[in-house]
mmCIF file of C-alpha atoms in Angstrom:
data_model
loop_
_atom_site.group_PDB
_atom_site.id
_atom_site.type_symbol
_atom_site.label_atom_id
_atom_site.label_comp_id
_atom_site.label_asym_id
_atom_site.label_seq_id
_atom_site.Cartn_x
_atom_site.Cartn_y
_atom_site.Cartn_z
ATOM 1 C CA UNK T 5 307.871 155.060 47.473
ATOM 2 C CA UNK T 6 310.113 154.475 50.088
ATOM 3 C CA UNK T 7 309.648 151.565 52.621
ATOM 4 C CA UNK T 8 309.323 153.029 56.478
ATOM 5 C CA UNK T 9 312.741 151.750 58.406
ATOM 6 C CA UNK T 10 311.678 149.616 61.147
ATOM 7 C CA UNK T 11 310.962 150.783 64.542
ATOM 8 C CA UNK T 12 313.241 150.946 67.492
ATOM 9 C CA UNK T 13 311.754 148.313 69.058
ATOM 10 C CA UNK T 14 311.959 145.367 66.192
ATOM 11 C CA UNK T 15 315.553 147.067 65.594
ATOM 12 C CA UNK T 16 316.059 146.355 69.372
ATOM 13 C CA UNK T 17 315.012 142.685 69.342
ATOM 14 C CA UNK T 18 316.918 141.687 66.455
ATOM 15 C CA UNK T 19 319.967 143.476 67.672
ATOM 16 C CA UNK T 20 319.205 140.973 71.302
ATOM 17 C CA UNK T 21 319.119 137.781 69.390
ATOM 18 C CA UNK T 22 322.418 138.615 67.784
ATOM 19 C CA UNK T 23 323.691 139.752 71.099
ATOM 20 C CA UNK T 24 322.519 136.420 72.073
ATOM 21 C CA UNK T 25 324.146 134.171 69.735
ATOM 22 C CA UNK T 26 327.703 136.570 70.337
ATOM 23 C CA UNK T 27 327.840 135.882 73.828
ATOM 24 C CA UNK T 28 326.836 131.763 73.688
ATOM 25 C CA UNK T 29 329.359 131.311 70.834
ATOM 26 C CA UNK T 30 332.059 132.507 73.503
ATOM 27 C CA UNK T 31 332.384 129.655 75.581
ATOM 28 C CA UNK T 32 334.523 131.251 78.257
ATOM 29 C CA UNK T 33 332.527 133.820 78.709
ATOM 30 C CA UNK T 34 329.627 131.737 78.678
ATOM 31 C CA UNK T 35 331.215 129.177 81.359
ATOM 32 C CA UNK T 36 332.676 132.267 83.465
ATOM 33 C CA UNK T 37 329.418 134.327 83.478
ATOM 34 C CA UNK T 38 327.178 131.202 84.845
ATOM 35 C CA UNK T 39 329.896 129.279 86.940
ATOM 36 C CA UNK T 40 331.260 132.264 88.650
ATOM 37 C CA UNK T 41 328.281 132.922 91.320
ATOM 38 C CA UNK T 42 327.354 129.604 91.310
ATOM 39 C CA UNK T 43 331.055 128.814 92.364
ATOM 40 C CA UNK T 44 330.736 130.802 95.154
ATOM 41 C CA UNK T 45 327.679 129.702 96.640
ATOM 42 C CA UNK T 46 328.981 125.769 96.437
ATOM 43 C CA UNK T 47 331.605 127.458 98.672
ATOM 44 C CA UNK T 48 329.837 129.680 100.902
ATOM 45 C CA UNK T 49 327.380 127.057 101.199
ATOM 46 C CA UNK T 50 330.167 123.616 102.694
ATOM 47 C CA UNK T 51 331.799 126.093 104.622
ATOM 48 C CA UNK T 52 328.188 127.361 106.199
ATOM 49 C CA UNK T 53 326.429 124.375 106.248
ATOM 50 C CA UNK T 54 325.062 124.556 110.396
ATOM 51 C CA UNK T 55 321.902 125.022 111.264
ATOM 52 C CA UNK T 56 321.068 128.306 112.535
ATOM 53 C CA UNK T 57 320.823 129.112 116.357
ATOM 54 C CA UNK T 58 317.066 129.326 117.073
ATOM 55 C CA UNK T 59 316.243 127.593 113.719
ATOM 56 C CA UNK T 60 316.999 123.987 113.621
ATOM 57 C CA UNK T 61 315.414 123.408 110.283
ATOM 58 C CA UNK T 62 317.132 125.764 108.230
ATOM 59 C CA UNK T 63 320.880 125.680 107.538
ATOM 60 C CA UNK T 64 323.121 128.570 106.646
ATOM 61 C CA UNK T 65 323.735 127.535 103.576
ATOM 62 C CA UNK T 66 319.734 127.565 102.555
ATOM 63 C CA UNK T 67 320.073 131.471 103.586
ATOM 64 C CA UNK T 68 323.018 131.816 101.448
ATOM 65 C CA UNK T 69 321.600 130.438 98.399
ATOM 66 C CA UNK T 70 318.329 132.567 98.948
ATOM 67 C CA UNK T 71 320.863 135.788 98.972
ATOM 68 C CA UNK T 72 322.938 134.946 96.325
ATOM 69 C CA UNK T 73 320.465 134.902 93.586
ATOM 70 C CA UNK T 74 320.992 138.878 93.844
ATOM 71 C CA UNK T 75 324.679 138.331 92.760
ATOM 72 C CA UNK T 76 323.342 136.297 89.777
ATOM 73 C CA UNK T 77 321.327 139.342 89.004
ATOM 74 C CA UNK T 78 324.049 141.678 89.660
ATOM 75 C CA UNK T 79 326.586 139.512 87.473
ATOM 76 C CA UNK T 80 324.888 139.096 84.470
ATOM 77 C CA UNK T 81 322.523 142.554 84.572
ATOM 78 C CA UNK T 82 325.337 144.958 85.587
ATOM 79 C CA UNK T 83 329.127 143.372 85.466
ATOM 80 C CA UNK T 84 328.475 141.540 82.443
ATOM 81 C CA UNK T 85 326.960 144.350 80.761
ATOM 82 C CA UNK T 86 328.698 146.744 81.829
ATOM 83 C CA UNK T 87 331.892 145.195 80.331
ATOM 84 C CA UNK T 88 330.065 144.470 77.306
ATOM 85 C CA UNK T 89 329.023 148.124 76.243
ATOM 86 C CA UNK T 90 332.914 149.217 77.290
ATOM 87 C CA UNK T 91 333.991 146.436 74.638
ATOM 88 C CA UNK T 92 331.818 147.347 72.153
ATOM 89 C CA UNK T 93 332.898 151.007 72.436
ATOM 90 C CA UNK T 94 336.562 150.051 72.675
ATOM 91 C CA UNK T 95 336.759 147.948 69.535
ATOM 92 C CA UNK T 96 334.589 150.505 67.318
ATOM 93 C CA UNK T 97 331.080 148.545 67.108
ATOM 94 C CA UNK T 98 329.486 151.612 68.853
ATOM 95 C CA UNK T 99 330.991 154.138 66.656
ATOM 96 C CA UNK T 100 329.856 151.548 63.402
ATOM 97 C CA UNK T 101 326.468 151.112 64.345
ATOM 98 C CA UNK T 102 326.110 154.917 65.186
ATOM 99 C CA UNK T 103 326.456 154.950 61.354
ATOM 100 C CA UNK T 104 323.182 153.065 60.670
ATOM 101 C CA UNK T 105 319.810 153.546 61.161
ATOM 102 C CA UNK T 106 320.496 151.933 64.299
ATOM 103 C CA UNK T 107 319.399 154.124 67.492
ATOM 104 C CA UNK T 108 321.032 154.149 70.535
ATOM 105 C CA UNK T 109 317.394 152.529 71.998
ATOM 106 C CA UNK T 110 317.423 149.598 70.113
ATOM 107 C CA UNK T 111 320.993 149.009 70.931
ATOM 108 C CA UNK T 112 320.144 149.630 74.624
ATOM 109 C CA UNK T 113 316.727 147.168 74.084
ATOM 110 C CA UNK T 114 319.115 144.406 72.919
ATOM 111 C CA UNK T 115 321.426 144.179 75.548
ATOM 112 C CA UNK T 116 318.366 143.826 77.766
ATOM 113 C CA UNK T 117 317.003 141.002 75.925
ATOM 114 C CA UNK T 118 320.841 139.891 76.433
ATOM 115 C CA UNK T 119 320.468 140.396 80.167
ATOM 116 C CA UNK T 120 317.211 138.893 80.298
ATOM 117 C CA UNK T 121 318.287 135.401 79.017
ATOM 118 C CA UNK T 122 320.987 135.494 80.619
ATOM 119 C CA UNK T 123 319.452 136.247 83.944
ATOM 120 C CA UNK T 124 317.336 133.802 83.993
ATOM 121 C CA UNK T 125 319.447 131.290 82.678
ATOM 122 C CA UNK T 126 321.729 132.063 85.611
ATOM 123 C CA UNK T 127 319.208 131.805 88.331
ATOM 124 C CA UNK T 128 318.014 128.424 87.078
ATOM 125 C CA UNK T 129 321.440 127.546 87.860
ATOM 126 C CA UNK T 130 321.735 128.551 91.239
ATOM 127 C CA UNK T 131 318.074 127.149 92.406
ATOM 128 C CA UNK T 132 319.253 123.816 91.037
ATOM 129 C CA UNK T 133 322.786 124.065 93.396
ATOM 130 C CA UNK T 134 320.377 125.320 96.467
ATOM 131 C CA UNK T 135 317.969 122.899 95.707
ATOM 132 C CA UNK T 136 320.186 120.019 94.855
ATOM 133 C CA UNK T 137 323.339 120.284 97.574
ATOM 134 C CA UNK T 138 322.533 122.385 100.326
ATOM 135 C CA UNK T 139 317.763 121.656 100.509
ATOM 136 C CA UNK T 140 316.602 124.981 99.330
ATOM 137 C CA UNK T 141 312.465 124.568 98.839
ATOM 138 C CA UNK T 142 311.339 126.423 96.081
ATOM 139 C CA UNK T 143 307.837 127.930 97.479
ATOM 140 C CA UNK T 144 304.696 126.091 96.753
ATOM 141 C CA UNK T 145 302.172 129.248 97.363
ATOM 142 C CA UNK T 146 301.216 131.888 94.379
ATOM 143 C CA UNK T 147 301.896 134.939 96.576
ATOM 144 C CA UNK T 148 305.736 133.848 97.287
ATOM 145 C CA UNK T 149 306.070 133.504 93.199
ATOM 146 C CA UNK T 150 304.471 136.817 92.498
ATOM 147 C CA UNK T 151 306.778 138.416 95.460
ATOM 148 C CA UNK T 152 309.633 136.511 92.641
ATOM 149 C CA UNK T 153 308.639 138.189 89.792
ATOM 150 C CA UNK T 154 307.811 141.130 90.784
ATOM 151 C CA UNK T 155 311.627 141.347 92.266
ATOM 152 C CA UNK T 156 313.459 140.353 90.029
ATOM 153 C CA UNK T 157 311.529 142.287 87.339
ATOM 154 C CA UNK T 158 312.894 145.477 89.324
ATOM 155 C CA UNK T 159 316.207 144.055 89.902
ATOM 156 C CA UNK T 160 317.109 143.129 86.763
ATOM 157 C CA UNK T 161 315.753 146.722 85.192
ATOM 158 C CA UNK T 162 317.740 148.544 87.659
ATOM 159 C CA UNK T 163 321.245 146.718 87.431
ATOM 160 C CA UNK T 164 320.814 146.585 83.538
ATOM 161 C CA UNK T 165 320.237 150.800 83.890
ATOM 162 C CA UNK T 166 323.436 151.022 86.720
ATOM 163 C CA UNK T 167 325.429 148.799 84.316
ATOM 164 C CA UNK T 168 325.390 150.672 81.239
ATOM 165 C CA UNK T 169 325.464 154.195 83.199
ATOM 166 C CA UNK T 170 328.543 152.482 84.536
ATOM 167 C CA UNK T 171 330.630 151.646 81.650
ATOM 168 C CA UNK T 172 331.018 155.261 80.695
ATOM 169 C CA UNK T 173 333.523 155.672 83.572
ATOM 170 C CA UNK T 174 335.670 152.766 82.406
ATOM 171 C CA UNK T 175 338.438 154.538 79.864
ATOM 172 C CA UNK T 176 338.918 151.257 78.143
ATOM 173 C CA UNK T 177 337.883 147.330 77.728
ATOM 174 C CA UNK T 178 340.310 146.728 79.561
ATOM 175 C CA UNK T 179 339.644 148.947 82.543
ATOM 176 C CA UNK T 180 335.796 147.874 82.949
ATOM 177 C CA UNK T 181 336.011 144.354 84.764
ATOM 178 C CA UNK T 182 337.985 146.413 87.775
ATOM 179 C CA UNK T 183 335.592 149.183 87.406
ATOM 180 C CA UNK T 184 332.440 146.992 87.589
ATOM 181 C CA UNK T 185 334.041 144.551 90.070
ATOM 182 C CA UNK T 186 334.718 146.679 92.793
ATOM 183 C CA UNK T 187 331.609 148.228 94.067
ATOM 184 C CA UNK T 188 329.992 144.565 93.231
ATOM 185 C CA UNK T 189 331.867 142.656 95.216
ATOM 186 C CA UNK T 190 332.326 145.772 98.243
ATOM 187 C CA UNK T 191 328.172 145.657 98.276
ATOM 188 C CA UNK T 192 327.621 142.020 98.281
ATOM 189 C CA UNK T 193 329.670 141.880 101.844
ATOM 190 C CA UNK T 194 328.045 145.170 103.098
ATOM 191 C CA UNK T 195 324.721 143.987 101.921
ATOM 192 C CA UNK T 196 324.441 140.666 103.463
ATOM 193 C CA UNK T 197 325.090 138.355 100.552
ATOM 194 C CA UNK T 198 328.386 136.676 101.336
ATOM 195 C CA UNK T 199 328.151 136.741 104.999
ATOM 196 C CA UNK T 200 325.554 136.966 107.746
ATOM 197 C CA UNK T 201 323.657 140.084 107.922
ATOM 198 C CA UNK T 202 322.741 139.802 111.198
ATOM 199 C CA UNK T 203 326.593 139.767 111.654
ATOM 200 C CA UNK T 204 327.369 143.158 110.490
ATOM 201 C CA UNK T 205 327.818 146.479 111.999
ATOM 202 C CA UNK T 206 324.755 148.703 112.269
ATOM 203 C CA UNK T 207 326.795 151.201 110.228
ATOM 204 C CA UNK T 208 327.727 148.794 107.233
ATOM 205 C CA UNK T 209 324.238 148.200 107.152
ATOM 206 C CA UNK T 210 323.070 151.971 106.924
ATOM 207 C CA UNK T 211 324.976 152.554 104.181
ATOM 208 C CA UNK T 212 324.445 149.128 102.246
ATOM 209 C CA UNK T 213 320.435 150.348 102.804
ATOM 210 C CA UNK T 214 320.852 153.120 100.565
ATOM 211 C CA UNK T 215 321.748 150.693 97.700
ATOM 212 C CA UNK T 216 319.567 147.925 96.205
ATOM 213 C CA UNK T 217 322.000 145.067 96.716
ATOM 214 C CA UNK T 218 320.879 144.847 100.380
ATOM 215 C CA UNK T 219 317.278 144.326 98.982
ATOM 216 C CA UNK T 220 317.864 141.962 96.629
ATOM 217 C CA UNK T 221 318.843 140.063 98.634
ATOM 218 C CA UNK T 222 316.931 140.631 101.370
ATOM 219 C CA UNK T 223 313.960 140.315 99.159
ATOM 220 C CA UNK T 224 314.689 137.036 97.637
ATOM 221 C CA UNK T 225 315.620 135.694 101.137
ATOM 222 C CA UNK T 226 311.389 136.198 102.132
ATOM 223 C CA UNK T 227 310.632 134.244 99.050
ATOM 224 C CA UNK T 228 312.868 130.727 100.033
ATOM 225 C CA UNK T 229 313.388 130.948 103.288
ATOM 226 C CA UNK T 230 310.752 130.632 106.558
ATOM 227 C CA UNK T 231 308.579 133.911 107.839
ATOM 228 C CA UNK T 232 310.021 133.068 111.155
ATOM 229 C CA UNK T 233 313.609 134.213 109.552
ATOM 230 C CA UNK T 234 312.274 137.927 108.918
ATOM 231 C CA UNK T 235 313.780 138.301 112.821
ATOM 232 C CA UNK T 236 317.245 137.653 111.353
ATOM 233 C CA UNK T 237 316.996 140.964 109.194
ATOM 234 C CA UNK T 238 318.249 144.541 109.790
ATOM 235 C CA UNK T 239 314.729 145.294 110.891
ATOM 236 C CA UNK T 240 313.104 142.294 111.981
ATOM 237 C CA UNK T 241 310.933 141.830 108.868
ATOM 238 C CA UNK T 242 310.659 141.675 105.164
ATOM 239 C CA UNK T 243 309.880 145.065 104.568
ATOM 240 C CA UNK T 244 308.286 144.385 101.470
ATOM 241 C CA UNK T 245 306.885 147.928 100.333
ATOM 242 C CA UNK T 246 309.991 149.400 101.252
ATOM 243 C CA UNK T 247 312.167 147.201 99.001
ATOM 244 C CA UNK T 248 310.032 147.685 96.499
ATOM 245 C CA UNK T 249 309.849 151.577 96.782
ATOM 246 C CA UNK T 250 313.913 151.438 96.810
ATOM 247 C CA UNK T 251 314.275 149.300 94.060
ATOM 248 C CA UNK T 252 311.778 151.538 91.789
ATOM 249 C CA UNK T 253 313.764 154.609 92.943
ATOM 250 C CA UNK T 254 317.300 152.686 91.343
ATOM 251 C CA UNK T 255 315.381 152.087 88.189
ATOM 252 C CA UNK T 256 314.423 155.668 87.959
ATOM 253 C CA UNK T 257 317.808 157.024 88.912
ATOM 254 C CA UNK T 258 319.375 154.406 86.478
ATOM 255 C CA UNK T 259 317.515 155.632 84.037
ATOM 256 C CA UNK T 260 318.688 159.268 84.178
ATOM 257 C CA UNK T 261 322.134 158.400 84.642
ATOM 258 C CA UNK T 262 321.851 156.284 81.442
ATOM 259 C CA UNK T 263 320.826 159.223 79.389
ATOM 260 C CA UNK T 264 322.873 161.401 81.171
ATOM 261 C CA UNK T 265 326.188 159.467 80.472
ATOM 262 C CA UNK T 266 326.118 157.145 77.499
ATOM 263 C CA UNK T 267 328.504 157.749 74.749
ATOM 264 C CA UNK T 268 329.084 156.067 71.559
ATOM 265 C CA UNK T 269 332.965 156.517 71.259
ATOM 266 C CA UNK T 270 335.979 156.063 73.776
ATOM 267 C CA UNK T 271 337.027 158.945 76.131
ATOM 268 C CA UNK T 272 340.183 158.770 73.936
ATOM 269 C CA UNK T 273 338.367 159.549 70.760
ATOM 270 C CA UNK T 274 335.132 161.401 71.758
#
Protein backbone atom coordinates (compact mmCIF):
# COMPACT_ATOMS: atom_id res chain seq x y z
CA UNK A 1 0.00 0.00 0.00
CA UNK A 2 1.13 3.20 -0.84
CA UNK A 3 1.83 5.93 1.83
CA UNK A 4 -0.54 9.26 1.16
CA UNK A 5 2.08 12.24 0.05
CA UNK A 6 1.80 14.88 2.52
CA UNK A 7 -0.51 17.71 2.31
CA UNK A 8 0.07 21.11 0.89
CA UNK A 9 0.17 22.60 3.95
CA UNK A 10 3.08 20.42 5.89
CA UNK A 11 4.75 20.58 2.24
CA UNK A 12 4.36 24.42 2.68
CA UNK A 13 5.94 24.69 6.15
CA UNK A 14 8.83 22.64 5.50
CA UNK A 15 9.49 24.36 2.25
CA UNK A 16 9.37 27.99 4.87
CA UNK A 17 11.92 26.66 7.24
CA UNK A 18 14.25 25.93 4.37
CA UNK A 19 13.39 29.24 2.89
CA UNK A 20 14.34 30.37 6.24
CA UNK A 21 17.65 28.97 6.76
CA UNK A 22 18.48 30.15 2.67
CA UNK A 23 17.91 33.61 3.32
CA UNK A 24 19.83 33.85 7.10
CA UNK A 25 22.81 31.93 5.64
CA UNK A 26 23.13 35.02 3.15
CA UNK A 27 24.50 37.53 5.24
CA UNK A 28 24.17 40.41 2.81
CA UNK A 29 20.99 39.87 2.17
CA UNK A 30 20.25 39.36 5.62
CA UNK A 31 22.14 42.75 6.71
CA UNK A 32 20.57 44.66 3.54
CA UNK A 33 16.96 43.43 4.08
CA UNK A 34 16.90 44.60 7.99
CA UNK A 35 19.37 47.65 7.83
CA UNK A 36 17.93 49.17 4.78
CA UNK A 37 14.55 50.76 6.36
CA UNK A 38 15.98 51.03 9.49
CA UNK A 39 18.77 53.19 7.76
CA UNK A 40 16.42 55.42 6.63
CA UNK A 41 14.46 56.15 9.53
CA UNK A 42 17.92 56.95 11.67
CA UNK A 43 18.02 59.53 8.83
CA UNK A 44 14.66 60.79 8.41
CA UNK A 45 14.47 60.81 12.01
CA UNK A 46 18.14 63.55 12.93
CA UNK A 47 17.14 65.44 10.11
CA UNK A 48 13.27 65.72 11.57
CA UNK A 49 13.88 65.75 14.98
CA UNK A 50 11.49 69.27 15.98
CA UNK A 51 8.67 69.13 17.72
CA UNK A 52 5.61 69.58 15.83
CA UNK A 53 3.73 73.00 15.61
CA UNK A 54 0.69 72.59 17.92
CA UNK A 55 2.26 69.46 19.56
CA UNK A 56 5.09 70.16 21.81
CA UNK A 57 5.38 66.65 23.07
CA UNK A 58 5.77 64.81 20.04
CA UNK A 59 8.71 65.21 17.65
CA UNK A 60 8.77 64.53 13.95
CA UNK A 61 10.83 61.96 14.15
CA UNK A 62 8.29 59.87 16.65
CA UNK A 63 5.75 60.32 13.52
CA UNK A 64 8.30 59.06 11.22
CA UNK A 65 9.12 56.00 13.00
CA UNK A 66 5.29 55.26 13.52
CA UNK A 67 5.06 55.48 9.44
CA UNK A 68 7.90 53.69 8.58
CA UNK A 69 7.03 50.41 10.04
CA UNK A 70 4.83 50.16 6.69
CA UNK A 71 8.14 50.25 4.66
CA UNK A 72 9.41 47.38 6.89
CA UNK A 73 6.31 45.60 5.82
CA UNK A 74 6.57 46.61 2.33
CA UNK A 75 10.42 45.59 2.20
CA UNK A 76 10.43 42.34 3.43
CA UNK A 77 6.54 41.22 2.33
CA UNK A 78 6.71 42.58 -1.25
CA UNK A 79 10.44 43.78 -2.50
CA UNK A 80 12.08 41.03 -0.87
CA UNK A 81 9.77 38.56 -2.13
CA UNK A 82 9.17 39.68 -5.01
CA UNK A 83 12.88 39.40 -5.98
CA UNK A 84 13.00 36.14 -4.44
CA UNK A 85 10.30 34.26 -6.61
CA UNK A 86 12.05 36.16 -9.89
CA UNK A 87 15.40 34.39 -8.63
CA UNK A 88 14.07 31.29 -8.07
CA UNK A 89 12.44 31.27 -11.54
CA UNK A 90 15.57 32.67 -13.16
CA UNK A 91 18.03 30.09 -11.88
CA UNK A 92 15.58 26.98 -12.56
CA UNK A 93 14.38 26.11 -8.82
CA UNK A 94 10.77 26.83 -10.02
CA UNK A 95 10.95 24.76 -13.05
CA UNK A 96 12.80 21.78 -10.54
CA UNK A 97 10.37 21.80 -7.97
CA UNK A 98 7.46 21.88 -10.58
CA UNK A 99 8.89 18.35 -11.06
CA UNK A 100 7.97 17.09 -7.56
CA UNK A 101 5.11 16.54 -5.72
CA UNK A 102 5.62 19.96 -4.74
CA UNK A 103 2.45 22.32 -5.50
CA UNK A 104 2.64 25.65 -6.39
CA UNK A 105 0.61 26.28 -2.72
CA UNK A 106 3.06 24.98 -0.62
CA UNK A 107 5.71 26.84 -2.43
CA UNK A 108 3.55 30.00 -2.13
CA UNK A 109 2.84 28.93 1.92
CA UNK A 110 6.64 28.94 2.41
CA UNK A 111 7.59 32.11 1.25
CA UNK A 112 4.94 33.41 3.63
CA UNK A 113 6.33 31.74 6.55
CA UNK A 114 9.59 33.47 4.95
CA UNK A 115 7.83 36.82 5.03
CA UNK A 116 6.42 36.28 8.29
CA UNK A 117 9.78 35.93 10.17
CA UNK A 118 11.13 38.18 8.46
CA UNK A 119 8.52 40.78 9.08
CA UNK A 120 8.53 40.63 12.31
CA UNK A 121 12.03 40.38 12.78
CA UNK A 122 12.24 43.67 10.90
CA UNK A 123 9.75 45.58 12.89
CA UNK A 124 11.42 44.60 16.15
CA UNK A 125 14.16 46.44 14.66
CA UNK A 126 12.67 49.56 13.91
CA UNK A 127 10.58 49.87 17.41
CA UNK A 128 13.94 49.44 19.11
CA UNK A 129 15.55 52.62 16.78
CA UNK A 130 12.08 54.65 17.57
CA UNK A 131 12.13 53.65 20.92
CA UNK A 132 15.78 53.92 21.63
CA UNK A 133 17.00 57.33 19.56
CA UNK A 134 14.24 59.38 18.65
CA UNK A 135 11.24 58.34 22.29
CA UNK A 136 8.70 56.36 20.44
CA UNK A 137 6.18 54.81 23.39
CA UNK A 138 5.08 51.59 22.54
CA UNK A 139 1.21 51.69 23.74
CA UNK A 140 0.36 50.42 27.12
CA UNK A 141 -3.61 49.79 26.38
CA UNK A 142 -5.01 46.27 24.81
CA UNK A 143 -7.14 48.05 22.18
CA UNK A 144 -3.95 49.97 20.58
CA UNK A 145 -2.20 46.25 20.37
CA UNK A 146 -5.20 44.61 18.84
CA UNK A 147 -5.50 47.80 16.31
CA UNK A 148 -1.38 46.23 15.75
CA UNK A 149 -2.24 42.99 14.94
CA UNK A 150 -4.99 43.22 13.29
CA UNK A 151 -2.88 45.66 10.76
CA UNK A 152 -0.25 44.21 10.19
CA UNK A 153 -1.98 40.81 9.80
CA UNK A 154 -3.64 42.56 6.61
CA UNK A 155 -0.58 44.26 5.59
CA UNK A 156 1.64 41.69 5.52
CA UNK A 157 -1.09 39.25 3.57
CA UNK A 158 -1.60 41.85 1.05
CA UNK A 159 2.11 42.90 0.16
CA UNK A 160 3.12 39.12 0.30
CA UNK A 161 -0.05 38.61 -2.51
CA UNK A 162 1.19 42.15 -4.57
CA UNK A 163 4.77 40.79 -4.31
CA UNK A 164 4.53 37.56 -5.90
CA UNK A 165 1.75 38.87 -8.51
CA UNK A 166 4.60 41.27 -9.11
CA UNK A 167 7.52 39.26 -10.00
CA UNK A 168 5.82 37.88 -13.06
CA UNK A 169 6.44 41.24 -14.81
CA UNK A 170 10.16 41.20 -14.06
CA UNK A 171 11.82 39.28 -17.35
CA UNK A 172 14.76 38.31 -15.27
CA UNK A 173 16.63 38.26 -11.64
CA UNK A 174 18.15 40.77 -12.63
CA UNK A 175 15.34 43.05 -13.71
CA UNK A 176 13.15 42.54 -10.38
CA UNK A 177 14.94 44.88 -7.73
CA UNK A 178 14.10 47.95 -10.39
CA UNK A 179 10.77 46.49 -10.98
CA UNK A 180 9.85 46.13 -7.26
CA UNK A 181 11.74 49.32 -6.28
CA UNK A 182 10.02 51.75 -8.18
CA UNK A 183 6.43 51.84 -7.27
CA UNK A 184 7.85 51.18 -3.49
CA UNK A 185 9.75 53.89 -3.12
CA UNK A 186 7.17 56.38 -5.61
CA UNK A 187 4.27 55.27 -2.84
CA UNK A 188 6.17 55.71 0.29
CA UNK A 189 6.58 59.68 -0.71
CA UNK A 190 2.97 59.88 -2.09
CA UNK A 191 1.72 58.03 0.89
CA UNK A 192 3.12 59.94 3.69
CA UNK A 193 5.95 57.74 4.85
CA UNK A 194 9.10 59.67 4.05
CA UNK A 195 7.73 63.07 4.38
CA UNK A 196 4.88 64.90 6.05
CA UNK A 197 1.52 64.04 4.91
CA UNK A 198 0.01 66.93 5.92
CA UNK A 199 2.62 68.44 3.49
CA UNK A 200 1.41 67.01 0.33
CA UNK A 201 -0.83 68.03 -2.39
CA UNK A 202 -4.49 67.08 -2.09
CA UNK A 203 -3.97 65.31 -5.44
CA UNK A 204 -0.84 63.13 -4.39
CA UNK A 205 -2.93 62.17 -1.69
CA UNK A 206 -6.05 61.02 -3.82
CA UNK A 207 -4.20 58.86 -5.66
CA UNK A 208 -1.81 57.43 -2.83
CA UNK A 209 -5.60 56.65 -1.14
CA UNK A 210 -6.34 54.20 -3.65
CA UNK A 211 -3.27 52.13 -2.56
CA UNK A 212 -2.61 50.55 0.86
CA UNK A 213 0.75 52.17 1.50
CA UNK A 214 -1.07 55.36 2.62
CA UNK A 215 -2.86 53.11 5.25
CA UNK A 216 -0.21 51.43 6.53
CA UNK A 217 1.04 53.91 7.47
CA UNK A 218 -1.54 55.87 8.44
CA UNK A 219 -2.75 53.00 10.46
CA UNK A 220 0.31 52.29 12.39
CA UNK A 221 0.71 56.08 13.03
CA UNK A 222 -2.93 55.76 15.43
CA UNK A 223 -1.27 52.94 17.22
CA UNK A 224 2.22 55.06 18.52
CA UNK A 225 1.42 58.25 18.21
CA UNK A 226 -1.29 60.66 20.35
CA UNK A 227 -5.30 60.74 19.34
CA UNK A 228 -4.79 64.42 19.25
CA UNK A 229 -2.46 63.72 15.97
CA UNK A 230 -5.54 62.15 13.96
CA UNK A 231 -5.94 66.21 12.94
CA UNK A 232 -2.60 65.89 11.11
CA UNK A 233 -4.18 63.24 8.62
CA UNK A 234 -5.72 63.58 5.12
CA UNK A 235 -9.04 63.52 6.89
CA UNK A 236 -8.66 64.58 10.29
CA UNK A 237 -8.93 61.10 11.85
CA UNK A 238 -7.85 57.55 11.92
CA UNK A 239 -10.35 56.22 9.81
CA UNK A 240 -10.07 52.95 11.16
CA UNK A 241 -12.94 50.91 9.30
CA UNK A 242 -11.94 52.41 6.23
CA UNK A 243 -8.30 51.24 6.36
CA UNK A 244 -9.33 48.20 7.22
CA UNK A 245 -12.00 47.79 4.39
CA UNK A 246 -9.03 48.98 1.88
CA UNK A 247 -6.56 46.82 3.10
CA UNK A 248 -9.02 43.61 2.87
CA UNK A 249 -9.91 44.77 -0.68
CA UNK A 250 -5.68 44.55 -1.59
CA UNK A 251 -5.67 41.12 -0.09
CA UNK A 252 -8.53 40.06 -2.21
CA UNK A 253 -7.27 41.69 -5.37
CA UNK A 254 -3.74 40.24 -4.54
CA UNK A 255 -5.07 37.22 -4.42
CA UNK A 256 -6.56 37.09 -7.94
CA UNK A 257 -3.71 38.63 -9.47
CA UNK A 258 -1.57 35.86 -7.88
CA UNK A 259 -3.50 33.16 -9.58
CA UNK A 260 -3.97 35.07 -12.45
CA UNK A 261 -0.18 35.65 -13.16
CA UNK A 262 2.17 33.19 -11.53
CA UNK A 263 4.35 31.15 -13.70
CA UNK A 264 6.83 28.56 -12.99
CA UNK A 265 9.40 29.29 -15.85
CA UNK A 266 11.04 32.59 -17.30
CA UNK A 267 9.23 34.65 -20.02
CA UNK A 268 12.27 33.48 -22.06
CA UNK A 269 11.50 29.84 -21.68
CA UNK A 270 7.72 29.58 -20.94
Amino acid sequence: MTAPLPSTLRTGLSRGAVEVKQFFRERDAVVFTFALPSCILIMLGFIFDEPLEGYAQVHASQVFAAGMIAYGIVSTAFISIGIGISGDRDDGTLKRLRATPATAGAYLIGKIVLVAVTTLAEIALMLAVGVLLFGLRLPTDAGRWLTFGWLLALSVIACTLLGIAASSLARSARSAPAVMNLPVLALQFSSGIFVNIAALPAAMTAVSSVFPVKWMGQGFRSVFLPDALAAQEVAGQWEHGRTALVLAAWCLLGLVLCLATFRWTDRRTS
